[in-house]
Coordinates of C-alpha atoms in Angstrom, one line a residue:
Chain A
M1 CA 78.6 102.8 146.7
N2 CA 75.0 102.5 148.5
T3 CA 73.3 99.7 148.8
D4 CA 71.0 100.1 145.5
R5 CA 73.6 101.1 143.2
I6 CA 75.4 97.9 144.5
E7 CA 72.4 96.0 142.9
A8 CA 72.0 97.5 139.8
A9 CA 75.6 97.4 139.5
I10 CA 74.7 93.7 139.6
E11 CA 72.2 93.4 137.8
A12 CA 74.4 95.0 135.1
I13 CA 76.9 93.0 135.1
L14 CA 74.8 89.5 135.5
F15 CA 72.6 90.8 132.3
T16 CA 75.7 91.5 130.3
M17 CA 77.8 88.1 131.0
G18 CA 74.6 86.0 129.9
E19 CA 76.3 83.1 131.7
S20 CA 77.1 82.4 135.2
V21 CA 79.3 84.6 136.8
P22 CA 81.2 83.5 140.1
L23 CA 80.2 85.5 143.3
E24 CA 84.2 86.0 143.7
K25 CA 84.0 87.7 140.2
I26 CA 81.3 90.0 141.2
A27 CA 82.5 91.4 144.8
A28 CA 85.9 92.1 143.2
A29 CA 84.4 93.8 140.4
L30 CA 82.6 96.4 142.9
E31 CA 85.7 96.2 145.1
I32 CA 83.4 95.0 148.3
E33 CA 83.3 91.8 150.2
E34 CA 81.7 88.7 149.3
E35 CA 79.5 88.8 151.9
E36 CA 77.7 92.3 151.1
A37 CA 78.1 91.2 147.4
L38 CA 75.8 88.1 148.5
A39 CA 73.6 90.2 150.4
A40 CA 72.8 92.5 147.9
I41 CA 72.4 89.6 145.1
H42 CA 70.0 87.7 147.3
R43 CA 67.9 91.1 147.7
L44 CA 67.9 91.4 144.2
M45 CA 66.6 88.0 143.8
K46 CA 63.8 88.1 145.7
H47 CA 62.9 91.6 144.0
Y48 CA 62.7 89.7 140.5
E49 CA 60.9 86.7 142.0
S50 CA 58.3 89.1 144.2
E51 CA 57.4 91.4 141.3
E52 CA 56.7 88.4 139.0
R53 CA 59.0 89.6 136.2
G54 CA 60.0 88.1 133.1
I55 CA 63.7 87.7 134.0
R56 CA 64.9 85.5 137.1
I57 CA 68.0 85.1 138.7
I58 CA 69.7 81.8 139.8
E59 CA 72.4 80.3 142.0
L60 CA 74.7 77.6 141.1
E61 CA 77.3 76.5 143.6
D62 CA 78.6 80.2 144.1
S63 CA 77.5 81.1 140.6
F64 CA 74.6 83.3 139.7
Q65 CA 72.8 83.9 136.2
M66 CA 70.2 86.1 134.6
C67 CA 68.0 84.0 132.6
T68 CA 64.0 84.0 131.4
S69 CA 61.9 83.2 133.8
K70 CA 59.9 79.8 132.3
D71 CA 56.4 81.2 133.0
F72 CA 56.9 83.1 129.6
Y73 CA 58.8 80.1 127.3
E74 CA 54.6 80.1 125.4
T75 CA 55.4 83.6 124.5
L76 CA 58.8 82.8 123.4
I77 CA 58.4 80.6 121.0
K78 CA 55.8 82.3 119.4
V79 CA 58.4 85.0 118.8
A80 CA 60.5 82.2 117.6
K81 CA 57.8 80.9 115.1
A82 CA 56.9 84.4 113.9
P83 CA 57.7 83.7 110.1
K84 CA 60.4 86.4 110.1
K85 CA 60.0 88.9 106.9
Q86 CA 61.9 87.8 104.4
V87 CA 63.2 89.5 101.2
L88 CA 65.5 88.9 98.4
T89 CA 66.9 92.6 97.9
D90 CA 68.4 94.0 94.6
V91 CA 71.3 93.3 96.7
L92 CA 70.9 89.8 97.7
L93 CA 69.9 88.6 93.9
E94 CA 72.8 90.3 92.5
T95 CA 75.1 88.7 94.9
L96 CA 73.2 85.5 94.4
S97 CA 73.4 85.7 90.7
I98 CA 77.4 85.9 90.8
I99 CA 77.9 83.1 92.9
A100 CA 75.5 81.1 91.0
Y101 CA 77.8 81.9 88.1
K102 CA 81.0 81.9 89.2
Q103 CA 81.1 79.3 91.9
P104 CA 83.1 78.4 93.6
I105 CA 83.8 81.9 94.4
T106 CA 85.5 83.7 97.3
K107 CA 84.3 87.1 99.1
M108 CA 87.1 88.9 97.6
E109 CA 86.2 88.0 94.2
I110 CA 82.4 89.0 94.6
E111 CA 83.7 92.0 96.1
K112 CA 86.0 92.9 92.8
I113 CA 82.9 92.2 90.9
R114 CA 80.5 94.4 92.7
G115 CA 82.9 96.8 93.7
V116 CA 81.5 97.0 97.3
S117 CA 82.2 94.4 100.4
S118 CA 79.7 92.1 100.3
D119 CA 79.8 90.2 103.8
R120 CA 76.5 90.7 104.9
A121 CA 74.9 89.9 101.5
V122 CA 76.9 86.9 101.4
S123 CA 76.2 85.8 105.1
K124 CA 72.8 86.2 104.5
L125 CA 72.1 84.0 101.1
V126 CA 74.3 81.4 103.7
E127 CA 71.7 82.1 106.1
Y128 CA 68.6 81.6 103.7
G129 CA 70.0 78.3 102.7
L130 CA 70.8 79.3 99.0
C131 CA 74.4 79.2 99.3
K132 CA 77.3 77.5 101.4
E133 CA 80.9 77.2 102.0
L134 CA 82.4 74.6 100.0
G135 CA 86.0 74.6 101.4
R136 CA 88.6 76.6 101.1
L137 CA 91.0 78.1 98.5
D138 CA 94.9 77.2 98.5
A139 CA 96.0 80.5 98.5
P140 CA 97.3 82.4 100.7
G141 CA 94.7 83.2 103.7
R142 CA 92.9 80.2 102.6
P143 CA 89.7 82.1 102.2
L144 CA 86.9 80.5 101.9
L145 CA 84.7 79.6 98.8
F146 CA 81.2 79.9 98.4
G147 CA 78.6 78.2 96.0
T148 CA 74.9 77.6 95.6
T149 CA 73.3 74.7 97.4
E150 CA 70.8 72.2 96.6
D151 CA 67.7 74.3 97.8
F152 CA 69.0 76.8 95.5
L153 CA 68.3 74.6 92.5
R154 CA 65.4 73.0 93.9
T155 CA 63.9 76.6 95.1
F156 CA 64.5 77.4 91.1
G157 CA 63.1 74.1 90.0
V158 CA 66.2 72.7 88.3
Q159 CA 68.1 69.8 88.3
S160 CA 71.4 70.9 87.9
L161 CA 73.8 74.0 87.8
E162 CA 74.2 73.2 84.1
E163 CA 70.3 74.1 84.0
L164 CA 71.4 77.5 84.1
P165 CA 70.8 80.3 81.4
V166 CA 74.0 80.1 79.7
I167 CA 76.1 83.4 79.3
S168 CA 77.7 83.1 76.1
E169 CA 80.8 84.5 75.3
D170 CA 79.0 86.7 72.8
L171 CA 77.9 88.9 75.0
V172 CA 80.7 89.4 77.1
E173 CA 82.8 89.9 73.7
Q174 CA 79.1 92.6 72.7
F175 CA 79.7 94.5 76.3
K176 CA 83.6 94.7 75.6
D177 CA 82.9 96.7 72.4
E178 CA 80.1 98.4 73.5
A179 CA 82.6 100.2 76.3
E180 CA 85.3 100.5 73.5
M181 CA 83.1 102.4 71.1
E182 CA 81.7 104.4 73.9
L183 CA 85.8 104.9 74.7
D184 CA 86.3 105.7 71.1
E185 CA 84.0 108.5 70.6
E186 CA 85.2 110.0 73.6
L187 CA 88.4 110.2 72.4
E188 CA 87.7 110.7 69.0
Q189 CA 86.2 114.1 69.9
D190 CA 89.1 114.9 72.0
V191 CA 91.2 114.5 68.9
E192 CA 88.9 116.3 66.6
V193 CA 89.6 119.2 68.8
Q194 CA 93.3 118.5 68.4
V195 CA 93.7 118.8 64.6
Chain B
M1 CA 120.4 120.3 103.3
G2 CA 116.7 120.1 102.6
I3 CA 114.4 120.9 105.1
N4 CA 111.9 118.2 105.8
V5 CA 108.6 120.1 105.4
K6 CA 105.4 118.7 106.4
L7 CA 102.1 119.3 105.4
Q8 CA 98.8 119.1 107.2
V9 CA 97.3 116.7 105.4
F10 CA 93.3 117.6 104.1
E11 CA 91.1 115.8 103.6
G12 CA 90.0 117.4 99.8
P13 CA 90.3 120.5 97.9
L14 CA 87.0 121.8 100.3
D15 CA 88.8 120.9 103.2
L16 CA 91.6 123.0 102.3
L17 CA 89.8 126.1 100.8
L18 CA 87.8 126.1 104.4
H19 CA 90.6 126.0 106.0
L20 CA 92.2 129.6 104.0
I21 CA 89.3 131.3 104.5
D22 CA 89.1 130.4 108.2
K23 CA 93.0 131.4 108.3
N24 CA 92.6 135.0 106.3
K25 CA 89.4 135.3 108.2
V26 CA 87.7 136.7 105.4
N27 CA 83.6 136.5 104.4
I28 CA 83.1 133.4 102.4
Y29 CA 80.6 135.2 100.5
D30 CA 83.4 137.5 99.6
I31 CA 86.5 135.1 99.5
P32 CA 89.4 137.7 98.3
I33 CA 89.9 135.0 95.3
V34 CA 93.6 136.0 94.1
T35 CA 95.2 135.7 97.6
I36 CA 93.1 132.3 98.5
T37 CA 94.3 131.3 95.1
E38 CA 97.7 132.1 95.8
Q39 CA 98.0 130.4 98.9
Y40 CA 95.7 127.4 97.4
L41 CA 98.3 126.8 94.8
D42 CA 101.1 127.3 97.2
Y43 CA 100.0 124.2 99.0
V44 CA 99.1 122.2 95.8
N45 CA 102.6 122.7 94.7
Q46 CA 104.1 121.5 98.2
M47 CA 102.2 118.5 98.0
D48 CA 103.6 115.2 97.5
K49 CA 103.6 114.4 94.0
E50 CA 103.5 110.7 94.2
D51 CA 99.9 109.7 94.8
L52 CA 98.7 111.6 90.9
N53 CA 95.1 111.1 92.2
V54 CA 94.8 112.7 94.9
V55 CA 96.7 115.4 93.1
S56 CA 94.6 115.5 90.4
E57 CA 91.3 116.1 92.9
F58 CA 93.3 119.3 94.1
L59 CA 94.5 120.8 90.8
V60 CA 91.0 120.2 89.7
M61 CA 90.0 122.8 92.3
A62 CA 92.9 124.7 91.0
A63 CA 91.9 125.3 87.9
T64 CA 88.1 126.3 89.2
L65 CA 89.9 129.1 91.2
L66 CA 92.3 130.0 88.4
D67 CA 89.1 129.7 86.2
I68 CA 86.8 131.9 88.6
K69 CA 89.8 134.7 89.0
S70 CA 89.7 135.4 85.5
K71 CA 86.1 135.6 85.3
M72 CA 86.4 138.0 87.9
L73 CA 88.5 140.4 85.6
L74 CA 85.8 140.2 82.7
P75 CA 82.5 142.5 83.0
K76 CA 80.4 140.5 85.3
E77 CA 78.1 138.0 83.2
V78 CA 74.3 139.0 84.0
N79 CA 71.2 136.5 84.5
E80 CA 67.7 136.4 83.5
E81 CA 66.3 138.6 86.0
G82 CA 69.1 140.8 85.2
E83 CA 71.2 140.6 88.2
E84 CA 74.9 140.6 88.0
E85 CA 75.9 137.0 88.5
D86 CA 79.3 136.5 90.8
P87 CA 81.4 134.0 89.7
R88 CA 82.3 132.9 93.0
A89 CA 78.4 132.2 94.0
E90 CA 78.5 128.4 93.0
L91 CA 81.6 127.6 94.9
V92 CA 80.5 129.2 97.8
E93 CA 77.2 127.2 97.9
K94 CA 79.5 124.0 97.7
L95 CA 81.8 125.4 100.8
L96 CA 78.9 126.0 103.0
E97 CA 77.3 122.4 102.3
Y98 CA 80.6 121.1 102.7
K99 CA 81.1 123.1 105.8
L100 CA 77.7 122.2 107.3
F101 CA 78.2 117.8 106.8
K102 CA 82.1 118.7 108.5
H103 CA 80.1 120.4 111.6
M104 CA 77.2 117.5 111.5
S105 CA 80.3 115.0 111.6
Y106 CA 81.3 116.6 114.5
E107 CA 78.0 116.2 116.2
L108 CA 77.6 112.6 115.6
K109 CA 81.3 112.0 116.9
D110 CA 80.1 113.7 120.0
R111 CA 77.2 111.3 120.4
Q112 CA 79.2 108.7 119.9
M113 CA 81.2 109.1 122.7
D114 CA 78.2 109.6 124.5
A115 CA 76.4 106.4 123.5
E116 CA 80.0 104.4 124.2
G117 CA 78.5 103.3 127.3
S118 CA 76.3 100.9 127.2
F119 CA 77.0 97.2 127.3
Y120 CA 74.8 94.6 125.6
K121 CA 74.0 90.7 125.5
L122 CA 73.7 87.6 123.3
P123 CA 70.9 85.8 122.6
T124 CA 70.1 83.6 125.8
I125 CA 67.5 81.4 123.9
P126 CA 66.4 78.4 126.0
K127 CA 67.0 75.1 124.6
E128 CA 62.8 74.3 124.6
V129 CA 62.5 77.6 122.9
A130 CA 65.8 76.9 120.4
A131 CA 64.0 74.1 119.0
Y132 CA 61.0 76.2 117.6
K133 CA 63.1 77.9 115.0
P134 CA 61.5 78.3 112.1
E135 CA 62.9 77.0 108.6
V136 CA 63.2 79.5 105.8
N137 CA 60.4 79.5 103.5
L138 CA 62.3 79.3 100.4
Q139 CA 59.5 79.2 98.0
E140 CA 58.1 82.6 99.4
L141 CA 61.4 84.2 100.0
V142 CA 62.5 83.6 96.4
G143 CA 58.4 84.4 95.0
D144 CA 58.6 85.0 91.1
V145 CA 62.1 85.2 90.9
T146 CA 63.4 82.7 87.8
L147 CA 66.4 81.5 86.6
V148 CA 65.9 83.9 83.8
R149 CA 65.5 86.9 85.5
L150 CA 68.7 85.6 88.2
N151 CA 70.6 85.5 84.3
E152 CA 69.6 89.1 83.4
I153 CA 70.8 90.5 86.6
F154 CA 73.9 88.6 86.3
E155 CA 74.7 90.1 82.8
E156 CA 73.6 93.5 84.3
V157 CA 76.5 92.6 86.4
L158 CA 79.1 91.9 83.9
R159 CA 77.9 95.0 81.8
R160 CA 78.7 97.2 84.8
Q161 CA 81.8 95.4 85.2
E162 CA 82.9 95.7 81.6
E163 CA 82.1 99.6 81.7
K164 CA 84.2 100.1 84.6
I165 CA 87.1 98.9 83.2
D166 CA 88.7 101.7 80.9
P167 CA 89.6 99.2 77.7
I168 CA 92.4 101.0 76.4
R169 CA 94.2 102.0 79.2
S170 CA 93.6 98.4 80.6
K171 CA 95.5 96.7 77.5
F172 CA 98.5 98.8 79.2
G173 CA 101.2 96.7 81.0
K174 CA 102.1 99.1 83.6
I175 CA 100.6 103.0 83.7
E176 CA 103.8 105.4 83.7
R177 CA 103.6 107.8 86.3
E178 CA 104.0 111.0 84.7
E179 CA 105.4 113.9 86.2
V180 CA 103.8 117.5 85.5
S181 CA 105.8 120.4 86.7
M182 CA 104.6 124.1 86.1
A183 CA 108.3 124.7 85.7
E184 CA 108.9 122.1 83.2
K185 CA 105.1 122.9 81.4
L186 CA 106.1 126.5 81.4
V187 CA 109.7 125.6 79.7
Q188 CA 107.6 123.2 76.5
V189 CA 105.2 126.1 76.4
Q190 CA 108.1 129.1 76.0
D191 CA 109.1 126.9 73.5
Y192 CA 105.8 126.4 71.6
L193 CA 105.4 130.2 71.6
R194 CA 108.5 130.7 69.4
K195 CA 107.3 128.8 67.3
N196 CA 103.5 130.4 66.9
K197 CA 102.9 133.2 67.4
R198 CA 98.7 133.2 67.4
F199 CA 96.8 129.8 68.0
C200 CA 94.1 127.9 69.7
F201 CA 94.7 126.3 73.3
R202 CA 93.4 122.9 72.0
E203 CA 96.3 122.9 69.3
M204 CA 98.7 123.6 71.9
L205 CA 98.1 120.5 73.4
S206 CA 99.7 116.8 72.6
K207 CA 97.4 114.2 71.6
N208 CA 98.0 112.0 74.7
S209 CA 97.7 115.1 76.6
S210 CA 96.4 114.0 80.7
K211 CA 93.8 115.1 82.7
V212 CA 96.7 116.6 85.0
S213 CA 98.8 117.9 81.8
V214 CA 95.5 119.8 80.3
I215 CA 95.3 121.8 83.8
V216 CA 98.8 122.3 84.4
T217 CA 98.9 124.1 80.7
F218 CA 96.1 125.7 81.3
L219 CA 97.7 127.1 84.5
V220 CA 100.5 128.5 82.7
I221 CA 98.3 130.2 80.0
L222 CA 97.0 131.8 83.2
E223 CA 100.4 132.8 84.3
L224 CA 101.4 134.4 81.2
I225 CA 98.3 136.5 80.8
K226 CA 98.7 137.2 84.5
T227 CA 102.6 138.6 83.3
G228 CA 101.6 140.0 80.1
F229 CA 103.1 137.4 77.6
V230 CA 99.9 136.4 76.0
Q231 CA 96.5 137.6 75.2
V232 CA 93.7 135.8 75.0
E233 CA 90.2 135.6 73.0
Q234 CA 87.5 133.0 73.4
E235 CA 84.0 133.8 71.0
R236 CA 81.9 131.9 73.4
S237 CA 81.9 129.6 76.7
D238 CA 82.5 126.5 74.6
A239 CA 84.6 127.9 71.8
D240 CA 88.4 127.1 71.8
I241 CA 90.6 129.9 73.4
D242 CA 92.2 132.0 71.0
I243 CA 96.0 132.9 72.3
T244 CA 98.2 135.9 70.9
V245 CA 101.7 136.2 72.0
V246 CA 102.5 139.7 73.1
K247 CA 105.5 139.8 74.6
D248 CA 109.1 137.8 73.7
P249 CA 108.6 134.7 75.2
E250 CA 112.6 134.2 75.7
L251 CA 111.8 136.9 78.9
I252 CA 109.6 134.0 80.1
G253 CA 112.9 132.6 81.6
E254 CA 112.9 135.3 84.0
L255 CA 109.5 134.4 85.6
E256 CA 109.3 133.0 89.0
L257 CA 106.6 130.8 89.2
E258 CA 105.1 130.4 92.6
E259 CA 106.5 127.2 93.3
Chain C
M1 CA 47.1 89.1 129.6
N2 CA 46.9 91.9 132.6
T3 CA 49.2 94.6 132.2
D4 CA 51.6 93.4 134.6
R5 CA 52.5 90.4 132.9
I6 CA 52.1 92.4 129.6
E7 CA 55.5 93.9 130.9
A8 CA 56.9 90.9 132.3
A9 CA 56.4 88.9 128.8
I10 CA 58.0 92.0 127.2
E11 CA 61.0 92.0 129.6
A12 CA 61.6 88.3 128.8
I13 CA 61.5 88.6 125.0
L14 CA 64.1 91.4 124.8
F15 CA 66.1 89.8 127.5
T16 CA 66.5 86.7 125.9
M17 CA 66.6 87.7 122.5
G18 CA 69.7 90.0 123.3
E19 CA 69.6 91.9 119.9
S20 CA 66.8 94.3 119.0
V21 CA 63.4 93.1 118.3
P22 CA 60.7 95.0 116.4
L23 CA 57.6 96.0 117.9
E24 CA 55.6 94.3 115.4
K25 CA 57.4 91.3 116.3
I26 CA 56.4 91.5 120.4
A27 CA 52.8 92.9 119.6
A28 CA 52.3 89.5 117.5
A29 CA 53.3 86.9 119.9
L30 CA 51.4 88.7 122.9
E31 CA 48.7 88.5 120.5
I32 CA 48.3 92.2 121.2
E33 CA 47.8 95.5 119.1
E34 CA 50.9 97.4 118.8
E35 CA 49.5 100.8 120.5
E36 CA 49.4 98.5 123.4
A37 CA 52.7 96.6 123.6
L38 CA 54.4 99.8 122.5
A39 CA 52.3 101.3 125.8
A40 CA 53.9 98.6 127.8
I41 CA 57.3 98.9 126.4
H42 CA 57.0 102.6 127.4
R43 CA 56.1 101.8 130.8
L44 CA 58.5 99.3 131.3
M45 CA 61.3 101.7 130.4
K46 CA 60.4 104.0 132.6
H47 CA 60.3 101.8 135.3
Y48 CA 64.1 101.0 134.6
E49 CA 65.0 104.7 134.3
S50 CA 63.2 105.9 137.6
E51 CA 64.4 103.2 139.5
E52 CA 68.1 103.8 138.5
R53 CA 68.7 100.1 137.4
G54 CA 71.6 98.5 135.6
I55 CA 69.5 97.7 132.8
R56 CA 67.8 100.3 130.0
I57 CA 65.5 99.6 127.0
I58 CA 66.4 101.4 124.0
E59 CA 64.6 102.1 120.6
L60 CA 66.0 102.2 117.7
E61 CA 63.5 102.7 114.8
D62 CA 60.4 101.0 115.6
S63 CA 62.9 98.3 117.5
F64 CA 63.6 97.7 121.5
Q65 CA 66.5 96.3 122.6
M66 CA 67.9 95.8 126.4
C67 CA 71.6 97.0 127.3
T68 CA 73.0 98.4 130.3
S69 CA 72.8 101.7 131.9
K70 CA 75.7 103.4 130.9
D71 CA 76.5 104.4 134.6
F72 CA 78.1 100.9 135.3
Y73 CA 80.7 101.0 132.5
E74 CA 83.6 101.4 134.6
T75 CA 82.5 98.6 136.9
L76 CA 81.7 96.2 133.4
I77 CA 84.6 96.8 131.6
K78 CA 86.4 94.7 134.6
V79 CA 84.7 91.6 134.0
A80 CA 83.0 91.7 130.6
K81 CA 84.8 92.3 126.9
A82 CA 84.6 96.2 126.2
P83 CA 82.2 96.2 123.2
K84 CA 83.8 96.8 120.1
K85 CA 84.3 100.4 119.4
Q86 CA 85.2 101.6 115.7
V87 CA 87.6 104.5 115.7
L88 CA 86.0 106.7 112.9
T89 CA 88.6 109.0 111.1
D90 CA 87.5 112.4 110.4
V91 CA 86.9 111.0 106.4
L92 CA 85.1 108.3 107.7
L93 CA 82.8 110.8 110.0
E94 CA 82.4 113.3 107.3
T95 CA 81.3 110.3 104.7
L96 CA 78.8 109.1 107.6
S97 CA 77.6 112.1 107.9
I98 CA 76.6 112.8 104.6
I99 CA 75.4 109.2 104.1
A100 CA 73.0 109.8 107.2
Y101 CA 71.4 113.0 106.1
K102 CA 71.3 112.2 102.6
Q103 CA 70.1 108.8 102.3
P104 CA 69.6 107.0 100.0
I105 CA 72.4 108.4 98.5
T106 CA 75.0 107.1 95.8
K107 CA 78.5 107.2 95.7
M108 CA 78.3 109.9 93.0
E109 CA 76.8 112.3 95.2
I110 CA 78.7 112.1 98.0
E111 CA 82.2 112.6 95.8
K112 CA 80.2 115.7 94.6
I113 CA 79.2 117.2 98.1
R114 CA 83.1 116.5 99.3
G115 CA 84.7 117.3 96.5
V116 CA 86.8 114.1 96.5
S117 CA 86.8 110.0 95.6
S118 CA 84.7 108.5 98.7
D119 CA 84.9 104.6 97.3
R120 CA 87.2 103.8 100.3
A121 CA 85.6 105.5 103.0
V122 CA 81.8 104.0 102.2
S123 CA 83.4 100.3 101.9
K124 CA 84.5 101.3 105.7
L125 CA 81.6 102.0 106.8
V126 CA 79.8 99.1 104.8
E127 CA 82.4 96.6 106.2
Y128 CA 81.7 98.3 109.8
G129 CA 78.0 97.8 109.5
L130 CA 77.4 101.2 110.0
C131 CA 76.1 101.6 106.1
K132 CA 74.3 99.1 103.5
E133 CA 73.5 99.1 100.8
L134 CA 69.8 100.0 100.0
G135 CA 69.3 98.8 96.3
R136 CA 70.3 100.7 92.9
L137 CA 68.6 103.8 91.9
D138 CA 66.9 103.0 88.5
A139 CA 68.8 106.1 86.6
P140 CA 71.7 105.1 83.7
G141 CA 75.0 102.9 85.2
R142 CA 72.0 101.9 88.0
P143 CA 74.1 102.9 90.6
L144 CA 73.9 101.9 94.4
L145 CA 72.7 103.4 96.6
F146 CA 73.6 103.7 100.2
G147 CA 71.6 104.3 103.6
T148 CA 72.7 103.8 108.1
T149 CA 72.2 100.6 109.6
E150 CA 70.4 99.8 112.8
D151 CA 73.9 99.3 114.1
F152 CA 74.7 103.2 112.9
L153 CA 71.8 104.3 115.5
R154 CA 73.2 102.2 118.3
T155 CA 76.5 103.5 118.1
F156 CA 75.5 107.4 118.1
G157 CA 73.2 106.4 120.6
V158 CA 70.3 107.7 118.1
Q159 CA 66.8 106.5 118.4
S160 CA 65.7 107.1 114.7
L161 CA 66.7 109.0 111.5
E162 CA 64.4 112.0 113.0
E163 CA 66.2 112.2 115.9
L164 CA 69.7 112.7 114.3
P165 CA 71.1 116.2 115.5
V166 CA 68.9 118.4 113.2
I167 CA 70.5 120.4 110.7
S168 CA 67.9 123.4 111.2
E169 CA 67.4 126.2 109.2
D170 CA 69.5 127.9 112.1
L171 CA 72.6 126.3 111.9
V172 CA 72.5 127.1 108.0
E173 CA 72.0 130.6 108.9
Q174 CA 74.4 130.7 111.9
F175 CA 77.0 129.5 109.2
K176 CA 76.1 132.1 106.9
D177 CA 76.4 134.9 109.6
E178 CA 79.4 133.3 111.0
A179 CA 80.9 133.7 107.1
E180 CA 79.5 137.3 107.2
M181 CA 81.7 137.9 110.6
E182 CA 85.1 137.7 110.8
L183 CA 85.9 134.5 111.9
D184 CA 87.0 133.9 115.3
E185 CA 90.2 133.3 116.6
E186 CA 89.7 130.2 117.9
L187 CA 89.1 128.8 114.4
E188 CA 92.1 129.6 113.3
Q189 CA 94.6 126.6 114.0
D190 CA 98.2 127.1 112.9
V191 CA 98.8 124.8 110.4
E192 CA 101.5 126.4 108.7
V193 CA 104.1 124.2 107.3
Q194 CA 105.5 122.9 109.8
V195 CA 109.4 123.1 110.2

């Protein structure tokens, strides 16, 4: 490996690790002497400093770490502050409605109802603070249970979950009847031709 | 002693068909439907019948092939422009489309191998910056979605779920596996032919015939047409098929099924 | 802010965030036009590439992300955990390619093309984060629509959906030609019944 390539390799290592990496480890990965590695790191450090880059390499007791240059904290704060474009998509709303009505509910049960894996939707709802983990179900695998938060109630302007519009037994029955009727019709058609 | 035969696993009927077309080195636009159908049925007959779902997917294609095969024997239908329609055209289109996506999936695989070499890093947000993490504005997020709307959405979810469950079958304690082999069906059909000389296809189906059973019955009838035991007539494409027995059904026993 | 400083600021943002950052957000934080930000990012990208550095910047559908140069994979797996790699079966790849090219697409349409039920394949792809639900189709039964994710782009090294290997008219023609010709020996695989 020539010196340029050693520098590039060290850059890649420090970038990927994010945390501080002992010189020893760097040298071992590159299969070179620690001295040679150290010299390369120092060249790399100077390089970053002299060009006033956004990244710095710092030394911490024989370890090295890549980090953000302090000059740009202001800019980073603006990035952090920038409002994320947040939208409740159909998928999120659907998942939220299931959690609201069926809580406490596991991810597996949500998946069973929706017919598709719902990991991401649940995570997003938790991230938004509309849902939270309520504990674990006392069953094999001890799956997490999810429910809605106080923020959910506040946002929708209700005091308690009892205020959720009721899903009547009648309605559920009605759905069942409808489904059965459709099937009966299909069957009848089948039977007709068999007579 | 039985021989352990291991079949190559195909992803589905189209996959199997493409393989047969490749293997026979034939033109996809001019599929020798008799040969391909024979080989296709051969494969399906050797399939593990354990998984009825998988088998039935292959059987649907078998029925399509046999349908095409029988149409090829008839005078060609003519479309509005007065051109003769090839009964295979639709299948060819499907095969070409499937082949295209299969090809693209290999391209994607190559891309994946190329892309694998990169490493990423986790966010390392300095404390000073992390302190400014914005709160989610729930009011804005929720917008004009009301509880009533949420209720409607949930009702829709329930409705969809109800529709998905087949209310009749879900009431059965357990679903018995139904073995439908061509050979068994043939014996049943032979019996039916002894008693009935002229009948409709739909008449001969028992009341609770499963999809697979209907398909296999149809296959058996096609076989009987081929071997000259019955003749069929159909007035319109959606009309029932009239079947007339023209050869002594007792001779059916000598028939060798391609199994 | 002069151009050098803009580049350094972008470098700091991409480094700090680790994940992909939308161009929009970068421009907003720097209080510059998106065009100007984009030009700076492109300069930065070239810079890293031409100097054969250890870091690269990749583009993912109007977002940008920093990663390591592929050249250092061998060195990096010695120090870092290998990035999680999804082994995709042929079934998954085939389903994924249909979703990628036909999105937004329902399960039913996928099944029509493949000729087999694709429930499990789609669920797996969603679970792997390569596909996601895009919403529901405004049609009877309101079936779910699926599409690919940013992770899909990353996994396959594609900048944007437009950059997917093209299904060109040529290719379609080629398939037809192939079909019209006798097929090559190499296409023939011996998959007769194996005793």
